[in-house]
Short mmCIF file of C-alpha atoms in Angstrom, two decimals:
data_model
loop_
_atom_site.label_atom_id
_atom_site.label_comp_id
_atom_site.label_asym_id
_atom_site.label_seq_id
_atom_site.Cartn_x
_atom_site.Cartn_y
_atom_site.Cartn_z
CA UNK A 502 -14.88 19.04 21.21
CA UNK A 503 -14.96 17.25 17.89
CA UNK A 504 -18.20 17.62 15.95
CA UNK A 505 -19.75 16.03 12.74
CA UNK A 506 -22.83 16.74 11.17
CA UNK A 507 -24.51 15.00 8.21
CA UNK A 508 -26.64 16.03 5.68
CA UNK A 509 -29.18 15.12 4.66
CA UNK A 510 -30.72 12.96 7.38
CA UNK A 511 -32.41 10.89 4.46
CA UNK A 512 -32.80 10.93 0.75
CA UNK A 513 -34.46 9.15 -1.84
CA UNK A 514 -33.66 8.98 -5.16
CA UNK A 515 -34.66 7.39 -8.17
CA UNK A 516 -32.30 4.95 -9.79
CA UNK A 517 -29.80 6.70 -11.94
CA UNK A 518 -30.39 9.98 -10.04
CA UNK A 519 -26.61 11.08 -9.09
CA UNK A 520 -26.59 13.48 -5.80
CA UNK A 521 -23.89 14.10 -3.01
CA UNK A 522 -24.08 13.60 0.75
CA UNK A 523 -22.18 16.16 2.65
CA UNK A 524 -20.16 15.81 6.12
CA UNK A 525 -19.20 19.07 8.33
CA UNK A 526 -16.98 18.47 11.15
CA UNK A 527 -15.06 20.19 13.57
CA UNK A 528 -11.57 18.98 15.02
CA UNK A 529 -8.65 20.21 16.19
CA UNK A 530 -6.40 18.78 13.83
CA UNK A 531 -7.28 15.79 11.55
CA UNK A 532 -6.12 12.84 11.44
CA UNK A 533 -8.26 10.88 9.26
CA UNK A 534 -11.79 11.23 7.91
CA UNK A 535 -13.84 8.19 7.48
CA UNK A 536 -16.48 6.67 5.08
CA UNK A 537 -18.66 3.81 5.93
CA UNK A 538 -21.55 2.09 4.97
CA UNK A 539 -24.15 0.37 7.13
CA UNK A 540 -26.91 -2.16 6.26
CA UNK A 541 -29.88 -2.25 8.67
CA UNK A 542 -28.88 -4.42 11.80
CA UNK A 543 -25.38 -5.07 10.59
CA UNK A 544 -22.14 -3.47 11.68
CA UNK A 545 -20.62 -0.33 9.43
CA UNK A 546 -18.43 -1.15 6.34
CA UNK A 547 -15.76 0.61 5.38
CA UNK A 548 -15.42 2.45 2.62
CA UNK A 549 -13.18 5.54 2.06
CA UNK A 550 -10.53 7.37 4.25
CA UNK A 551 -8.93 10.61 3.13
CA UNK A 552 -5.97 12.53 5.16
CA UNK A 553 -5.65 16.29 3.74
CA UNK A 554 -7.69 18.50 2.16
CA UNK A 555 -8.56 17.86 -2.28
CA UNK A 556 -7.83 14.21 -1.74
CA UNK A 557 -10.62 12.19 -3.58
CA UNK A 558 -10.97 8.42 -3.89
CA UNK A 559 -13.66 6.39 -5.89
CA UNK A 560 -15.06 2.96 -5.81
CA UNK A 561 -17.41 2.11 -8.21
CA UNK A 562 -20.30 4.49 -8.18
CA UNK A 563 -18.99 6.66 -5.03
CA UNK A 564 -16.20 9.54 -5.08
CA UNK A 565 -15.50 10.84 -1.66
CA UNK A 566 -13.70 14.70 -1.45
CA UNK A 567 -12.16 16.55 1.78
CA UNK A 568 -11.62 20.23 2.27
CA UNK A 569 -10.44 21.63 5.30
CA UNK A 570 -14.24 21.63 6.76
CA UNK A 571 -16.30 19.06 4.82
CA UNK A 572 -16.39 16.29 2.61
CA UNK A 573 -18.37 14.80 0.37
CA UNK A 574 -19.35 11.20 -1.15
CA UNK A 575 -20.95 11.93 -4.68
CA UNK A 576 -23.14 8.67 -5.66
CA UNK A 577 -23.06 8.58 -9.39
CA UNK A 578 -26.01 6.82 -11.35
CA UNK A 579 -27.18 5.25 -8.24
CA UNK A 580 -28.86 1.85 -8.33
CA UNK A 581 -31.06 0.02 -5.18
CA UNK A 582 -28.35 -1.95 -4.13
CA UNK A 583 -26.64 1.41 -3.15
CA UNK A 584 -29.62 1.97 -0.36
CA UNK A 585 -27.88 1.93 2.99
CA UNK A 586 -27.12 4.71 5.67
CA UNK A 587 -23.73 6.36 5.10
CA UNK A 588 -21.62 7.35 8.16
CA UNK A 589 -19.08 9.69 8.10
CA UNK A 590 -16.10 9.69 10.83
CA UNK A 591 -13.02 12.03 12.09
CA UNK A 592 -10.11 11.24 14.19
CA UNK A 593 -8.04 13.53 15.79
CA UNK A 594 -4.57 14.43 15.71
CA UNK A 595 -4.75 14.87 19.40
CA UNK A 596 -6.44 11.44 20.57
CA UNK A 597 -3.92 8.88 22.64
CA UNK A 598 -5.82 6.18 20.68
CA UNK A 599 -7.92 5.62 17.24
CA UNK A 600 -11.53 6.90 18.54
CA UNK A 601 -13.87 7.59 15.69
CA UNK A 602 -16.24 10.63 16.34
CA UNK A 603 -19.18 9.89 13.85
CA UNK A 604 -22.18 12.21 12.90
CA UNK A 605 -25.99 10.40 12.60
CA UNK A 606 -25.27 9.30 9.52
CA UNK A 607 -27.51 9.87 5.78
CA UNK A 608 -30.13 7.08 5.24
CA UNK A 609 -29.88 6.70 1.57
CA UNK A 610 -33.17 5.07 -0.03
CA UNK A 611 -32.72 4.79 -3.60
CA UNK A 612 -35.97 3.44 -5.84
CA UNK A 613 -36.25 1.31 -9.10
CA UNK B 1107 -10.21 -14.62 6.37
CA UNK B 1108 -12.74 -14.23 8.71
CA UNK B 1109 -13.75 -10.65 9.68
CA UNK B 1110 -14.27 -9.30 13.46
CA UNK B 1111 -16.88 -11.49 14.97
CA UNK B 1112 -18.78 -10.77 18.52
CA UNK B 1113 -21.03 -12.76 20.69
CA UNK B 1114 -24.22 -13.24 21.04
CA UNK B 1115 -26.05 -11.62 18.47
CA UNK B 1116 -28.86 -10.45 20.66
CA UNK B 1117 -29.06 -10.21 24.08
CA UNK B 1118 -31.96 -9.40 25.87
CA UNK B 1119 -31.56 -8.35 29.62
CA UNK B 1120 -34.11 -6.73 32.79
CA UNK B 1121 -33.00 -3.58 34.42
CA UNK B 1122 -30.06 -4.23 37.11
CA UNK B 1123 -28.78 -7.31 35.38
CA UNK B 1124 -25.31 -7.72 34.40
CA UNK B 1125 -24.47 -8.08 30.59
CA UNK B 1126 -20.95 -9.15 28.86
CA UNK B 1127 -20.28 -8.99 25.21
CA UNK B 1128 -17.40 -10.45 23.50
CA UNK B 1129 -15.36 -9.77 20.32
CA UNK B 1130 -12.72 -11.34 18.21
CA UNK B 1131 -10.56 -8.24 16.29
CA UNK B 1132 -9.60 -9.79 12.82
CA UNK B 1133 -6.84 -12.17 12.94
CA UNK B 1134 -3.56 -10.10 13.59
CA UNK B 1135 -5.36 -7.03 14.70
CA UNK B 1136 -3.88 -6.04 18.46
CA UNK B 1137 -6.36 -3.02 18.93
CA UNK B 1138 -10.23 -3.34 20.07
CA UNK B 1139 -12.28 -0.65 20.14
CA UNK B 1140 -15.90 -0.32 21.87
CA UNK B 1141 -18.43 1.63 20.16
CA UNK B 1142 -22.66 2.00 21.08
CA UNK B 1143 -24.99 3.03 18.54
CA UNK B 1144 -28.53 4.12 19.56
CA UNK B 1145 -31.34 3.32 16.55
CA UNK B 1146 -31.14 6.32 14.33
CA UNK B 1147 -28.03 7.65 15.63
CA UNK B 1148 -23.76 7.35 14.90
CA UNK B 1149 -21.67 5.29 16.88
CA UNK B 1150 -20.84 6.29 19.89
CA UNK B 1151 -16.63 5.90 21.27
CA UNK B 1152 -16.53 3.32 24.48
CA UNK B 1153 -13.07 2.16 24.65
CA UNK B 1154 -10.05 1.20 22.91
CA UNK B 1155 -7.95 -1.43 24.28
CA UNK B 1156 -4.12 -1.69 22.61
CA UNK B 1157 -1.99 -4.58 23.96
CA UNK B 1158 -4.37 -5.34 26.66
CA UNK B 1159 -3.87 -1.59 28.00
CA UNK B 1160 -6.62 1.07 27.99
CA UNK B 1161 -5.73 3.61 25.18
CA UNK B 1162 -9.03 5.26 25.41
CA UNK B 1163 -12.16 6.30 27.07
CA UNK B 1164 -15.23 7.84 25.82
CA UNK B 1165 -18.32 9.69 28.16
CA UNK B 1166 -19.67 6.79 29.02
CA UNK B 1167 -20.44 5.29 33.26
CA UNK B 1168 -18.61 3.48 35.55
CA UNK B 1169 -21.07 0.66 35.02
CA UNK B 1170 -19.12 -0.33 31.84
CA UNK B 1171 -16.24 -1.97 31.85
CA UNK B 1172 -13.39 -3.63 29.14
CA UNK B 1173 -10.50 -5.49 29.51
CA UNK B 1174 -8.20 -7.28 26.26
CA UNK B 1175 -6.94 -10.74 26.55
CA UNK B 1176 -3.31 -12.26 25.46
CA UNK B 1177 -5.31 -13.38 22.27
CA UNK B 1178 -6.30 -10.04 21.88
CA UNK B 1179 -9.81 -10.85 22.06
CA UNK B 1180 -12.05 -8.54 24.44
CA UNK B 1181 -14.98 -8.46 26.57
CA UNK B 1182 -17.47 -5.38 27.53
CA UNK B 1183 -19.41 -5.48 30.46
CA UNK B 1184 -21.95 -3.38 31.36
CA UNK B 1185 -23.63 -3.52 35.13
CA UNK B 1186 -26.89 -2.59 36.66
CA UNK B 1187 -28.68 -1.86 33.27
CA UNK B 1188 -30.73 0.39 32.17
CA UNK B 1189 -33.46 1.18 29.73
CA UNK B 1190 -31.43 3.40 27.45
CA UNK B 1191 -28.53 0.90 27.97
CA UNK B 1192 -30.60 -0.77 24.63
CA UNK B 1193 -28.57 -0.62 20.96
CA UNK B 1194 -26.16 -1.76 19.58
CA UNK B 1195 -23.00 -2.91 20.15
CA UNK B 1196 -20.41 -2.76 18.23
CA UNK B 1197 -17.18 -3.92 18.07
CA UNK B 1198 -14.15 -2.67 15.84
CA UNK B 1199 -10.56 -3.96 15.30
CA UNK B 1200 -7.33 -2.40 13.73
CA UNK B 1201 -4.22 -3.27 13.49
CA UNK B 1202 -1.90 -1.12 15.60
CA UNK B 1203 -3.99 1.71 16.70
CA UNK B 1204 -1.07 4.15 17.91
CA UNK B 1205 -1.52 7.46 17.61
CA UNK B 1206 0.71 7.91 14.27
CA UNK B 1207 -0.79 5.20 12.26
CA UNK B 1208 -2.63 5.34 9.54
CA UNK B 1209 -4.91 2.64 9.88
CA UNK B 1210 -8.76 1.55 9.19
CA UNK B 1211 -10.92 0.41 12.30
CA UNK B 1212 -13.35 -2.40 10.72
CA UNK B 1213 -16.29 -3.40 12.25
CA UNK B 1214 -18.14 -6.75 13.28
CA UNK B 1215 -21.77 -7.52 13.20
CA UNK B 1216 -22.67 -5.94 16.73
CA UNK B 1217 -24.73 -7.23 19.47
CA UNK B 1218 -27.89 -6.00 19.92
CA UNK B 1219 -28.93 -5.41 23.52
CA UNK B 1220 -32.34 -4.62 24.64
CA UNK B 1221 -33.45 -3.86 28.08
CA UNK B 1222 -36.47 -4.23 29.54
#
Protein backbone atom coordinates (compact mmCIF):
# COMPACT_ATOMS: atom_id res chain seq x y z
CA UNK A 1 0.00 0.00 0.00
CA UNK A 2 1.27 3.44 -0.90
CA UNK A 3 2.21 5.62 2.06
CA UNK A 4 3.20 9.35 2.58
CA UNK A 5 4.12 11.02 5.56
CA UNK A 6 4.80 14.72 6.16
CA UNK A 7 6.85 16.50 8.34
CA UNK A 8 6.45 18.65 10.21
CA UNK A 9 2.72 18.75 10.95
CA UNK A 10 3.16 22.66 11.44
CA UNK A 11 5.82 25.27 11.52
CA UNK A 12 6.21 28.75 12.12
CA UNK A 13 8.71 30.83 11.07
CA UNK A 14 9.68 34.24 11.12
CA UNK A 15 9.82 36.12 7.86
CA UNK A 16 13.08 35.57 6.12
CA UNK A 17 13.66 32.35 8.13
CA UNK A 18 14.51 29.69 5.19
CA UNK A 19 13.64 25.90 6.39
CA UNK A 20 12.60 22.68 4.38
CA UNK A 21 9.47 20.53 4.65
CA UNK A 22 10.14 16.93 4.08
CA UNK A 23 7.82 14.12 2.36
CA UNK A 24 8.51 10.17 2.97
CA UNK A 25 6.55 7.89 0.92
CA UNK A 26 6.31 4.47 0.04
CA UNK A 27 5.23 3.08 -3.51
CA UNK A 28 5.82 0.48 -5.60
CA UNK A 29 7.13 2.23 -8.41
CA UNK A 30 6.69 6.03 -8.98
CA UNK A 31 5.13 7.63 -11.23
CA UNK A 32 4.99 11.12 -10.23
CA UNK A 33 5.43 13.01 -6.98
CA UNK A 34 3.34 15.99 -6.36
CA UNK A 35 3.53 19.51 -4.75
CA UNK A 36 0.59 21.56 -3.84
CA UNK A 37 -0.46 24.32 -1.97
CA UNK A 38 -3.72 24.87 -0.12
CA UNK A 39 -5.32 28.06 1.31
CA UNK A 40 -7.81 27.52 4.16
CA UNK A 41 -11.28 26.47 2.62
CA UNK A 42 -10.03 26.51 -0.93
CA UNK A 43 -9.08 23.62 -3.16
CA UNK A 44 -5.08 22.56 -3.45
CA UNK A 45 -2.85 24.43 -6.02
CA UNK A 46 -0.43 23.01 -7.82
CA UNK A 47 2.86 23.56 -7.60
CA UNK A 48 5.75 21.15 -8.44
CA UNK A 49 5.91 17.57 -9.96
CA UNK A 50 9.16 15.66 -10.20
CA UNK A 51 9.57 12.02 -11.97
CA UNK A 52 13.10 10.42 -10.85
CA UNK A 53 15.22 10.74 -8.23
CA UNK A 54 17.88 14.46 -8.03
CA UNK A 55 15.30 16.22 -10.13
CA UNK A 56 14.73 19.74 -8.53
CA UNK A 57 12.46 22.53 -9.75
CA UNK A 58 12.03 26.13 -8.26
CA UNK A 59 9.45 28.80 -8.36
CA UNK A 60 10.14 31.78 -6.75
CA UNK A 61 11.01 31.20 -3.14
CA UNK A 62 10.38 27.21 -3.23
CA UNK A 63 12.89 24.40 -4.62
CA UNK A 64 11.37 21.01 -4.48
CA UNK A 65 14.09 17.73 -4.55
CA UNK A 66 13.25 13.81 -4.96
CA UNK A 67 15.38 10.90 -3.94
CA UNK A 68 14.32 7.53 -4.22
CA UNK A 69 12.40 7.85 -0.64
CA UNK A 70 11.72 11.54 0.05
CA UNK A 71 11.54 14.88 -1.15
CA UNK A 72 11.79 18.04 -0.11
CA UNK A 73 10.38 21.75 -0.78
CA UNK A 74 13.08 24.22 0.71
CA UNK A 75 11.22 27.75 1.31
CA UNK A 76 13.91 30.30 0.92
CA UNK A 77 13.56 33.78 2.75
CA UNK A 78 10.02 33.11 3.43
CA UNK A 79 7.53 35.97 3.59
CA UNK A 80 3.55 35.79 5.10
CA UNK A 81 2.12 35.44 1.92
CA UNK A 82 3.94 32.00 1.78
CA UNK A 83 1.59 30.77 4.93
CA UNK A 84 -0.51 27.93 3.59
CA UNK A 85 -0.52 24.05 4.22
CA UNK A 86 1.71 22.19 1.74
CA UNK A 87 0.56 18.76 0.45
CA UNK A 88 2.68 16.40 -0.92
CA UNK A 89 1.34 13.53 -3.44
CA UNK A 90 2.60 10.09 -5.21
CA UNK A 91 1.20 8.18 -8.02
CA UNK A 92 1.95 4.90 -8.87
CA UNK A 93 3.36 3.17 -11.69
CA UNK A 94 0.90 0.45 -11.06
CA UNK A 95 -2.54 2.49 -10.81
CA UNK A 96 -5.14 1.89 -13.98
CA UNK A 97 -5.86 5.63 -13.49
CA UNK A 98 -4.16 9.04 -12.06
CA UNK A 99 -5.10 8.57 -8.14
CA UNK A 100 -3.09 10.85 -5.95
CA UNK A 101 -2.13 9.24 -2.52
CA UNK A 102 -1.43 12.41 -0.31
CA UNK A 103 0.08 12.58 3.28
CA UNK A 104 -1.70 15.27 6.01
CA UNK A 105 0.02 17.82 4.67
CA UNK A 106 2.62 20.75 6.66
CA UNK A 107 0.65 23.84 7.88
CA UNK A 108 3.15 26.48 7.22
CA UNK A 109 2.55 29.75 9.45
CA UNK A 110 5.09 32.18 8.65
CA UNK A 111 5.14 35.70 10.91
CA UNK A 112 6.10 39.39 10.05
CA UNK B 1 -9.70 30.37 -18.93
CA UNK B 2 -11.73 29.41 -16.29
CA UNK B 3 -10.36 26.76 -13.85
CA UNK B 4 -12.39 23.51 -12.55
CA UNK B 5 -15.48 24.81 -10.93
CA UNK B 6 -18.05 22.60 -8.64
CA UNK B 7 -21.41 23.21 -7.22
CA UNK B 8 -22.69 24.39 -4.48
CA UNK B 9 -20.17 25.69 -2.35
CA UNK B 10 -21.64 24.42 0.85
CA UNK B 11 -24.04 22.02 1.39
CA UNK B 12 -25.48 21.28 4.50
CA UNK B 13 -27.47 17.92 4.84
CA UNK B 14 -29.32 15.60 8.06
CA UNK B 15 -28.24 12.06 8.44
CA UNK B 16 -29.98 9.66 5.69
CA UNK B 17 -30.41 12.40 3.16
CA UNK B 18 -29.18 12.13 -0.25
CA UNK B 19 -26.43 14.66 -1.44
CA UNK B 20 -25.07 15.31 -5.21
CA UNK B 21 -22.14 17.43 -6.04
CA UNK B 22 -21.18 18.55 -9.39
CA UNK B 23 -17.96 19.56 -11.22
CA UNK B 24 -16.83 21.10 -14.42
CA UNK B 25 -12.95 19.63 -15.29
CA UNK B 26 -11.20 22.66 -17.05
CA UNK B 27 -12.20 23.18 -20.53
CA UNK B 28 -10.62 20.26 -22.63
CA UNK B 29 -9.86 18.12 -19.67
CA UNK B 30 -11.66 14.44 -20.34
CA UNK B 31 -10.60 13.00 -16.82
CA UNK B 32 -12.50 13.77 -13.33
CA UNK B 33 -11.29 12.67 -10.37
CA UNK B 34 -13.15 12.53 -6.81
CA UNK B 35 -11.20 13.28 -3.85
CA UNK B 36 -12.57 13.88 0.24
CA UNK B 37 -10.57 15.72 2.58
CA UNK B 38 -11.41 15.54 6.33
CA UNK B 39 -10.33 19.06 8.34
CA UNK B 40 -6.73 18.53 9.19
CA UNK B 41 -6.14 15.72 6.99
CA UNK B 42 -4.85 14.94 2.92
CA UNK B 43 -7.17 14.23 0.33
CA UNK B 44 -8.54 11.26 0.20
CA UNK B 45 -8.88 9.13 -3.68
CA UNK B 46 -12.86 8.62 -4.57
CA UNK B 47 -12.97 8.06 -8.18
CA UNK B 48 -11.64 8.83 -11.45
CA UNK B 49 -13.86 8.89 -14.33
CA UNK B 50 -11.95 8.88 -18.05
CA UNK B 51 -14.33 9.12 -21.05
CA UNK B 52 -17.32 8.61 -18.98
CA UNK B 53 -15.79 5.08 -17.83
CA UNK B 54 -14.68 4.31 -14.25
CA UNK B 55 -10.79 4.23 -14.25
CA UNK B 56 -10.63 4.14 -10.56
CA UNK B 57 -11.88 3.42 -7.16
CA UNK B 58 -10.66 4.31 -3.84
CA UNK B 59 -11.86 2.59 -0.10
CA UNK B 60 -14.66 4.36 0.04
CA UNK B 61 -18.91 2.74 0.46
CA UNK B 62 -21.34 1.74 -1.76
CA UNK B 63 -23.32 4.79 -0.70
CA UNK B 64 -21.18 6.91 -3.11
CA UNK B 65 -21.60 6.99 -6.40
CA UNK B 66 -20.05 8.92 -9.88
CA UNK B 67 -20.87 8.89 -13.23
CA UNK B 68 -19.13 11.46 -16.30
CA UNK B 69 -21.29 13.09 -18.82
CA UNK B 70 -20.66 13.57 -22.82
CA UNK B 71 -19.48 17.14 -21.69
CA UNK B 72 -17.26 15.56 -19.47
CA UNK B 73 -18.70 17.18 -16.58
CA UNK B 74 -19.46 14.83 -13.43
CA UNK B 75 -21.62 14.35 -10.56
CA UNK B 76 -20.90 12.56 -6.98
CA UNK B 77 -23.54 11.31 -5.03
CA UNK B 78 -23.42 10.20 -1.80
CA UNK B 79 -26.64 8.33 -0.03
CA UNK B 80 -27.89 7.81 3.43
CA UNK B 81 -25.33 10.23 5.10
CA UNK B 82 -23.54 10.22 7.80
CA UNK B 83 -21.84 12.28 10.42
CA UNK B 84 -18.30 11.69 9.28
CA UNK B 85 -19.64 11.97 5.67
CA UNK B 86 -18.72 16.02 6.64
CA UNK B 87 -15.49 17.70 4.56
CA UNK B 88 -14.67 18.55 1.80
CA UNK B 89 -15.12 17.82 -1.51
CA UNK B 90 -13.05 18.13 -3.95
CA UNK B 91 -12.96 17.89 -7.38
CA UNK B 92 -9.85 17.54 -9.81
CA UNK B 93 -9.48 17.51 -13.64
CA UNK B 94 -6.61 16.44 -16.09
CA UNK B 95 -6.30 16.09 -19.29
CA UNK B 96 -5.96 12.47 -20.38
CA UNK B 97 -5.41 10.60 -17.26
CA UNK B 98 -4.08 7.18 -18.84
CA UNK B 99 -1.83 5.38 -17.12
CA UNK B 100 1.40 6.59 -19.23
CA UNK B 101 0.80 10.23 -19.11
CA UNK B 102 2.47 12.61 -17.57
CA UNK B 103 -0.01 14.92 -16.55
CA UNK B 104 -1.06 17.42 -13.54
CA UNK B 105 -4.55 16.81 -11.78
CA UNK B 106 -5.74 20.54 -10.82
CA UNK B 107 -8.16 21.17 -8.42
CA UNK B 108 -11.48 23.30 -8.01
CA UNK B 109 -12.71 25.10 -5.01
CA UNK B 110 -14.49 22.00 -3.29
CA UNK B 111 -17.79 21.69 -1.71
CA UNK B 112 -18.03 21.68 1.70
CA UNK B 113 -20.52 19.22 3.16
CA UNK B 114 -21.59 19.12 6.67
CA UNK B 115 -23.87 16.68 8.25
CA UNK B 116 -25.84 16.98 10.97
Amino acid sequence: EDQVTQSPEALRLQEGESSSLNCSYTVSGLRGLFWYRQDPGKGPEFLFTLYSAGEEKEKERLKATLTKKESFLHITAPKPEDSATYLCAVQALYNAGNMLTFGGGTRLMVKP
Amino acid sequence: DAGVTQSPTHLIKTRGQQVTLRCSPISGHKSVSWYQQVLGQGPQFIFQYYEKEERGRGNFPDRFSARQFPNYSSELNVNALLLGDSALYLCASSLDGTPIAKETQYFGPGTRLLVL
